Coordinates of C-alpha atoms in Angstrom, one line a residue:
M1 CA 0.0 0.0 0.0
E2 CA 1.3 3.4 -0.9
N3 CA 1.9 6.0 1.7
Q4 CA -1.2 8.0 2.5
K5 CA -1.3 11.8 2.6
Q6 CA -0.8 13.4 6.1
T7 CA -3.9 14.7 7.7
S8 CA -4.2 17.5 10.2
F9 CA -7.1 17.9 12.7
T10 CA -7.7 20.5 15.3
F11 CA -10.4 20.7 18.0
E12 CA -11.2 22.9 21.0
I13 CA -12.1 22.0 24.6
D14 CA -14.3 24.7 26.3
N15 CA -14.0 25.4 30.0
F16 CA -10.9 23.2 30.1
S17 CA -10.0 24.0 33.7
E18 CA -13.3 22.6 34.9
K19 CA -12.9 19.3 33.1
E20 CA -12.1 16.1 35.1
G21 CA -12.7 12.9 33.1
L22 CA -11.9 11.6 29.7
I23 CA -12.7 13.9 26.7
R24 CA -13.1 12.4 23.2
S25 CA -12.6 14.5 20.1
P26 CA -14.9 14.3 17.1
K27 CA -14.0 11.7 14.5
F28 CA -11.7 12.5 11.6
S29 CA -10.4 10.5 8.7
S30 CA -6.8 9.7 7.7
G31 CA -5.4 7.0 5.4
G32 CA -8.8 5.4 4.9
C33 CA -9.4 5.0 8.7
E34 CA -11.4 7.0 11.2
W35 CA -9.6 8.3 14.3
I36 CA -10.3 10.2 17.5
V37 CA -8.1 11.9 20.1
R38 CA -8.6 11.0 23.8
V39 CA -7.7 13.8 26.2
H40 CA -7.2 13.3 29.9
P41 CA -7.2 16.8 31.5
K42 CA -5.9 15.5 34.9
G43 CA -3.6 12.8 33.4
K44 CA -3.8 9.0 32.9
I45 CA -1.3 6.8 34.7
V46 CA 0.4 10.0 35.9
N47 CA -1.6 12.8 37.6
D48 CA 0.6 15.9 37.0
H49 CA 0.5 16.0 33.2
L50 CA -2.0 16.4 30.4
S51 CA -2.3 13.0 28.6
L52 CA -3.1 12.7 24.9
F53 CA -3.8 9.5 22.9
L54 CA -4.6 8.8 19.3
H55 CA -7.1 6.0 18.9
V56 CA -8.9 4.1 16.1
A57 CA -12.5 5.4 16.3
N58 CA -14.2 2.0 16.0
P59 CA -11.9 -0.7 17.4
E60 CA -14.7 -3.0 18.2
S61 CA -15.5 -3.4 14.5
L62 CA -11.9 -4.2 13.4
R63 CA -11.0 -7.7 12.3
L64 CA -8.5 -9.5 14.6
G65 CA -5.8 -9.2 11.9
W66 CA -6.3 -5.5 11.1
K67 CA -3.1 -3.5 11.4
R68 CA -1.9 0.0 10.4
L69 CA 1.6 1.6 10.8
A70 CA 1.0 5.3 11.3
S71 CA 3.1 8.3 12.4
Y72 CA 1.5 11.1 14.4
S73 CA 2.3 14.3 16.3
F74 CA 0.4 16.4 18.9
F75 CA 0.5 20.2 19.2
L76 CA -1.1 22.9 21.3
V77 CA -2.1 25.9 19.1
N78 CA -3.7 29.3 19.6
Q79 CA -6.9 30.6 18.1
S80 CA -5.2 31.5 14.8
G81 CA -3.6 28.0 14.5
K82 CA -0.1 29.0 15.5
E83 CA 1.9 26.3 17.3
L84 CA 2.4 27.1 21.0
F85 CA 3.9 23.7 22.0
R86 CA 5.0 20.6 20.1
I87 CA 4.2 17.4 22.1
N88 CA 6.3 14.9 20.2
E89 CA 8.2 14.3 17.0
A90 CA 6.4 12.2 14.4
L91 CA 7.1 8.6 15.3
S92 CA 5.7 5.5 13.6
E93 CA 3.4 3.3 15.8
L94 CA 1.5 0.2 15.0
F95 CA -2.2 0.3 15.6
C96 CA -4.2 -3.0 15.5
A97 CA -7.4 -4.6 16.8
Q98 CA -5.7 -5.7 20.0
F99 CA -3.9 -2.4 20.6
P100 CA -6.0 0.4 18.8
G101 CA -4.4 3.4 20.6
S102 CA -1.1 5.0 21.3
G103 CA -0.1 8.3 22.8
R104 CA 1.7 10.3 25.5
A105 CA 0.8 10.0 29.2
K106 CA 3.2 12.9 29.9
A107 CA 2.2 15.1 27.1
V108 CA 2.3 18.5 28.8
P109 CA 3.0 19.4 32.5
L110 CA -0.2 20.8 34.0
K111 CA 1.8 23.7 35.4
K112 CA 2.8 24.7 31.9
L113 CA -0.8 25.0 30.9
Q114 CA -1.2 27.8 33.4
E115 CA 1.3 30.0 31.4
K116 CA 0.0 32.8 29.4
G117 CA -1.3 32.0 26.0
F118 CA -2.1 28.3 26.4
L119 CA -5.7 28.7 27.6
E120 CA -7.4 31.6 25.8
K121 CA -10.8 32.2 27.4
N122 CA -10.3 28.9 29.2
K123 CA -10.2 27.0 25.9
L124 CA -7.5 24.4 25.0
R125 CA -6.8 23.8 21.3
V126 CA -5.2 20.5 20.4
K127 CA -3.9 19.7 16.9
V128 CA -2.9 16.3 15.7
E129 CA -1.1 15.3 12.5
V130 CA -1.6 11.7 11.3
K131 CA -0.1 9.8 8.4
V132 CA -0.8 6.1 7.7
V133 CA 2.6 4.8 6.6
E134 CA 1.8 1.2 5.8
V135 CA -0.8 -1.5 6.0
V136 CA 1.3 -4.2 7.7
D137 CA -1.1 -7.1 7.5
Q138 CA -4.7 -7.6 6.7
G139 CA -4.7 -11.4 7.3
D140 CA -6.1 -13.2 10.4
A141 CA -4.0 -13.0 13.5
T142 CA -2.6 -16.2 15.0
G143 CA -2.4 -14.9 18.6
N144 CA 1.4 -15.1 18.6
E145 CA 2.1 -11.7 17.0
T146 CA 4.5 -9.4 18.8
F147 CA 4.6 -5.7 19.0
D148 CA 7.7 -3.5 19.4
V149 CA 7.7 -1.3 22.6
K150 CA 10.9 0.6 23.2
G151 CA 12.9 -2.0 21.3
F152 CA 11.3 -5.0 23.1
Q153 CA 9.2 -7.4 21.1
V154 CA 6.2 -8.2 23.3
L155 CA 2.9 -10.0 22.7
Y156 CA -0.2 -7.9 22.1
S157 CA -1.6 -9.0 25.4
Q158 CA 1.5 -7.4 27.1
V159 CA 1.6 -4.1 25.1
I160 CA -0.5 -2.1 27.6
S161 CA 1.5 -3.3 30.6
V162 CA 4.9 -2.7 28.9
T163 CA 3.8 0.7 27.6
E164 CA 2.6 1.8 31.1
L165 CA 5.8 0.4 32.6
F166 CA 7.9 2.7 30.3
L167 CA 5.6 5.7 31.1
K168 CA 6.1 5.3 34.8
H169 CA 9.8 4.5 34.6
P170 CA 11.2 6.0 31.3
D171 CA 14.8 5.0 32.1
I172 CA 14.1 1.5 33.2
A173 CA 16.0 0.0 30.3
A174 CA 18.5 2.8 29.7
N175 CA 21.5 0.6 30.7
F176 CA 20.2 -2.5 29.0
R177 CA 22.8 -3.5 26.4
L178 CA 21.9 -6.9 25.2
K179 CA 20.9 -6.9 21.6
N180 CA 19.6 -10.4 21.0
Q181 CA 15.8 -10.0 20.6
S182 CA 15.0 -13.4 22.0
V183 CA 17.1 -12.7 25.2
K184 CA 15.5 -9.2 25.5
T185 CA 12.0 -10.8 25.3
T186 CA 13.0 -13.3 28.0
Y187 CA 14.2 -10.6 30.3
M188 CA 11.1 -8.5 29.7
N189 CA 8.9 -11.5 30.5
L190 CA 10.9 -12.1 33.7
L191 CA 10.4 -8.4 34.6
L192 CA 6.7 -8.5 34.0
G193 CA 6.4 -11.8 36.0
L194 CA 8.2 -10.3 38.9
I195 CA 6.0 -7.2 38.8
E196 CA 2.9 -9.4 38.9
T197 CA 4.3 -11.4 41.7
L198 CA 4.9 -8.3 43.9
K199 CA 1.3 -7.2 43.2
K200 CA -0.1 -10.2 45.1
P201 CA -1.3 -10.0 48.7
Q202 CA 1.6 -10.2 51.2
H203 CA 0.1 -13.1 53.0
T204 CA 0.6 -15.3 49.9
F205 CA 4.4 -14.9 49.9
S206 CA 6.3 -18.0 51.1
E207 CA 10.0 -18.1 51.8
T208 CA 10.5 -19.8 48.5
V209 CA 8.7 -17.2 46.5
L210 CA 10.6 -14.4 48.2
S211 CA 13.9 -16.2 47.6
N212 CA 13.1 -16.6 43.9
A213 CA 12.1 -13.0 43.7
Q214 CA 15.4 -11.9 45.1
D215 CA 17.3 -14.0 42.6
E216 CA 15.2 -12.6 39.7
L217 CA 15.7 -9.1 40.8
M218 CA 19.5 -9.6 41.0
E219 CA 19.5 -11.1 37.5
L220 CA 17.5 -8.2 36.1
T221 CA 19.8 -5.7 37.8
E222 CA 22.9 -7.4 36.4
A223 CA 21.3 -7.4 32.9
G224 CA 21.1 -3.5 33.1
F225 CA 17.5 -2.8 34.2
K226 CA 17.0 0.0 36.6
V227 CA 14.6 -1.6 39.1
D228 CA 15.4 0.2 42.4
W229 CA 11.6 0.8 42.9
L230 CA 11.1 -3.0 42.6
K231 CA 13.9 -3.6 45.1
T232 CA 12.2 -1.2 47.5
K233 CA 8.9 -3.0 47.1
L234 CA 10.6 -6.4 47.6
D235 CA 12.4 -5.1 50.7
E236 CA 9.0 -4.0 52.1
V237 CA 7.5 -7.3 51.3
S238 CA 10.4 -9.1 53.0
L239 CA 10.1 -6.9 56.1
E240 CA 6.4 -7.5 56.3
R241 CA 7.1 -11.2 55.9
K242 CA 9.5 -11.1 58.9
K243 CA 6.9 -9.2 60.9
D244 CA 4.3 -11.8 59.9
N245 CA 6.6 -14.6 60.9
A246 CA 7.1 -12.9 64.3
R247 CA 3.4 -12.5 64.6
V248 CA 2.9 -16.2 63.7
Q249 CA 5.4 -17.3 66.4
E250 CA 3.6 -15.1 68.9
L251 CA 0.2 -16.5 67.8
E252 CA 1.6 -20.1 68.0
E253 CA 2.8 -19.5 71.5
L254 CA -0.5 -18.0 72.4
I255 CA -2.3 -20.9 70.9
K256 CA -0.1 -23.3 72.9
N257 CA -1.0 -21.5 76.1
L258 CA -4.6 -21.4 75.2
K259 CA -4.6 -25.2 74.6
L260 CA -3.2 -25.7 78.1
E261 CA -6.0 -23.5 79.5
L262 CA -8.5 -25.3 77.3
N263 CA -7.4 -28.7 78.7
K264 CA -7.8 -27.4 82.3
E265 CA -11.2 -26.0 81.5
K266 CA -12.1 -29.2 79.7
S267 CA -11.5 -31.2 82.9
K268 CA -13.7 -28.8 84.8
T269 CA -16.2 -29.1 82.0
D270 CA -16.3 -32.9 82.3
A271 CA -17.2 -32.6 86.0
S272 CA -19.8 -30.0 85.1
D273 CA -21.1 -32.3 82.3
A274 CA -21.8 -35.0 84.9
K275 CA -23.6 -32.5 87.1
V276 CA -25.5 -31.3 84.1
L277 CA -26.4 -34.8 83.2
S278 CA -27.7 -35.5 86.7
L279 CA -29.7 -32.2 86.6
E280 CA -31.1 -33.1 83.2
Q281 CA -32.2 -36.5 84.6
T282 CA -33.8 -34.8 87.6
V283 CA -35.6 -32.4 85.3
S284 CA -36.7 -35.3 83.1
D285 CA -38.2 -37.1 86.2
L286 CA -39.9 -33.9 87.3
K287 CA -41.4 -33.5 83.9
D288 CA -42.8 -37.0 84.0
V289 CA -44.3 -36.3 87.4
L290 CA -45.7 -33.0 86.2
N291 CA -47.2 -34.7 83.1
K292 CA -48.8 -37.3 85.3
Q293 CA -50.3 -34.7 87.5
K294 CA -51.4 -32.8 84.5
H295 CA -53.2 -36.0 83.2
E296 CA -54.8 -36.5 86.7
S297 CA -55.8 -32.9 86.9
A298 CA -57.3 -33.1 83.5
A299 CA -59.4 -36.1 84.5
K300 CA -60.5 -34.2 87.6
V301 CA -61.4 -31.1 85.6
L302 CA -63.3 -33.3 83.2
L303 CA -65.3 -34.8 86.1
L304 CA -65.9 -31.4 87.6
D305 CA -67.1 -30.2 84.2
Q306 CA -69.5 -33.1 83.9
T307 CA -70.8 -32.4 87.5
V308 CA -71.2 -28.7 86.7
W309 CA -73.1 -29.5 83.6
G310 CA -75.3 -31.8 85.7
L311 CA -75.9 -29.1 88.2
K312 CA -76.7 -26.7 85.4
D313 CA -79.3 -29.1 84.1
E314 CA -80.9 -29.4 87.6
V315 CA -80.8 -25.6 88.0
S316 CA -82.6 -25.3 84.6
V317 CA -85.3 -27.7 85.8
L318 CA -85.7 -25.8 89.1
E319 CA -85.9 -22.6 87.2
Y320 CA -88.7 -24.0 85.1
E321 CA -90.5 -25.3 88.2
V322 CA -90.1 -21.9 89.9
S323 CA -91.5 -20.3 86.8
D324 CA -94.5 -22.6 86.9
L325 CA -95.0 -22.0 90.7
G326 CA -94.7 -18.2 90.0
D327 CA -97.5 -18.5 87.4
E328 CA -99.7 -20.5 89.9
L329 CA -98.9 -18.0 92.7
N330 CA -100.0 -15.2 90.4
K331 CA -103.2 -17.0 89.7
E332 CA -103.7 -17.7 93.5
K333 CA -103.0 -14.1 94.2
G334 CA -105.8 -13.1 91.8
K335 CA -108.2 -15.5 93.5
S336 CA -107.1 -14.3 97.0
A337 CA -107.6 -10.7 95.9
D338 CA -111.2 -11.6 95.0
K339 CA -111.7 -13.3 98.4
V340 CA -110.2 -10.4 100.3
W341 CA -112.6 -8.0 98.5
T342 CA -115.5 -10.2 99.4
L343 CA -114.3 -10.5 103.1
Q344 CA -113.8 -6.8 103.2
Q345 CA -117.4 -6.3 102.0
T346 CA -118.6 -8.8 104.6
V347 CA -116.7 -7.0 107.4
L348 CA -118.3 -3.7 106.3
N349 CA -121.7 -5.3 106.5
L350 CA -120.9 -6.9 109.9
S351 CA -119.7 -3.5 111.2
A352 CA -122.9 -1.9 110.2
E353 CA -124.9 -4.7 111.9
L354 CA -122.6 -4.4 114.9
K355 CA -123.4 -0.7 115.3
K356 CA -127.1 -1.5 115.2
E357 CA -126.6 -4.2 117.9
K358 CA -124.5 -1.9 119.9
G359 CA -127.4 0.5 120.1
K360 CA -129.5 -2.3 121.4
F361 CA -126.8 -3.2 123.8
D362 CA -126.7 0.3 125.1
T363 CA -130.4 0.0 125.9
C364 CA -129.8 -3.3 127.6
D365 CA -126.9 -1.9 129.5
A366 CA -129.3 0.7 131.0
K367 CA -131.7 -2.0 131.9
V368 CA -129.0 -4.1 133.3
L369 CA -127.7 -1.2 135.3
S370 CA -131.2 -0.6 136.7
L371 CA -131.5 -4.3 137.5
E372 CA -128.1 -4.3 139.1
Q373 CA -129.2 -1.4 141.2
T374 CA -132.4 -3.2 142.2
V375 CA -130.3 -6.3 143.0
L376 CA -128.1 -4.3 145.2
S377 CA -131.0 -2.9 147.0
L378 CA -132.5 -6.3 147.5
R379 CA -129.2 -7.6 148.8
D380 CA -129.1 -4.9 151.4
D381 CA -132.6 -5.8 152.5
L382 CA -131.7 -9.4 152.6
K383 CA -128.7 -8.7 154.8
K384 CA -130.8 -6.9 157.2
E385 CA -133.3 -9.6 157.3
K386 CA -130.6 -12.2 157.8
A387 CA -129.0 -10.3 160.7
A388 CA -132.3 -10.1 162.5
A389 CA -132.8 -13.8 161.9
C390 CA -129.4 -14.6 163.4
S391 CA -130.2 -12.7 166.6
W392 CA -133.3 -14.7 167.1
E393 CA -131.5 -18.0 166.7
V394 CA -129.1 -17.1 169.4
L395 CA -131.8 -16.4 171.8
D396 CA -133.5 -19.7 171.0
Y397 CA -130.3 -21.7 171.5
A398 CA -129.7 -20.1 174.9
D399 CA -133.0 -21.4 176.2
L400 CA -132.1 -25.0 175.3
P401 CA -131.1 -27.4 178.1
N402 CA -127.4 -28.3 178.4
D403 CA -126.8 -31.9 177.2
K404 CA -123.8 -32.3 179.4

């Protein structure tokens, strides 16, 4: 494929100082492909620089074997298009389905953006020049393709990790002098493996793992890698491991003492278990007695219920009898009332007759009184006559001869 014509594209970001997250530019075409620029106002991977990346616009639609070799440059420009700052010289980078973007994490220091002229009316203007140099391969990928990152051939699956590694530590391979590409790839794989190992939780490190990590770190250092930051990390891990070992010994001693205390308590517990068993048996016996009493009480209650129901029946019969007697009494009261009225009438009649008779009695009383008066007079006369007769008898007896 012939070299394509270079394309230039400029876009503005309003209110730039207020932006925080990722900003995507509009799409633009170059070399038969669509591209976008990704801007990180507060940086990506690093946080003190503006980060700029060139990306294929539609990576999800690319075939696995799609590849383009392209050169690009970033610039900051003013309103008239004059270049204020060049981000990088045009370098050729490979873009593919597995790695559809490339750029500069440390494009511009954020402090520099505060200088006069870069942000006119709080607008940032970014210009990108893109030229597709070559279509490397349009066939299907095998999964074993490699990509060149700073002179190291790495698998596509490792491209992002290696790129970020060089962004964070630009001089990591400055002293690496080995030229054999296979040896370089081996050392890069060793470095990536050591980094992944040191990312694991500290409690997963064994003495063997730490020893192997020390050997790998020494081998990388001797090969020319600047990995002081890895040595610091490994020293921290080793120190924490020693602390963990000390804690483990303390815990083991504590566990030993606790086991002794546990055995003592277990002996006490055995005695307590016997007491508990005895108490449980006593409780069981008491429950049996209680259940028996409950059954007996239930039978008594049933009998009482039956008696009560019998009494209720008797009371009901008596209530009916009382009701009947009440009816009869009411009837008798009615009859008695008639008799009383008749007797009262009779009494009234008798009272009237009595008054009449009383008048007659009053007349008789007068007669009786008169007769009584006559009788008294006669009695007085009789007494006088009798006294005279007695005096005569005395005289007669005196004249009689004495029988002696």
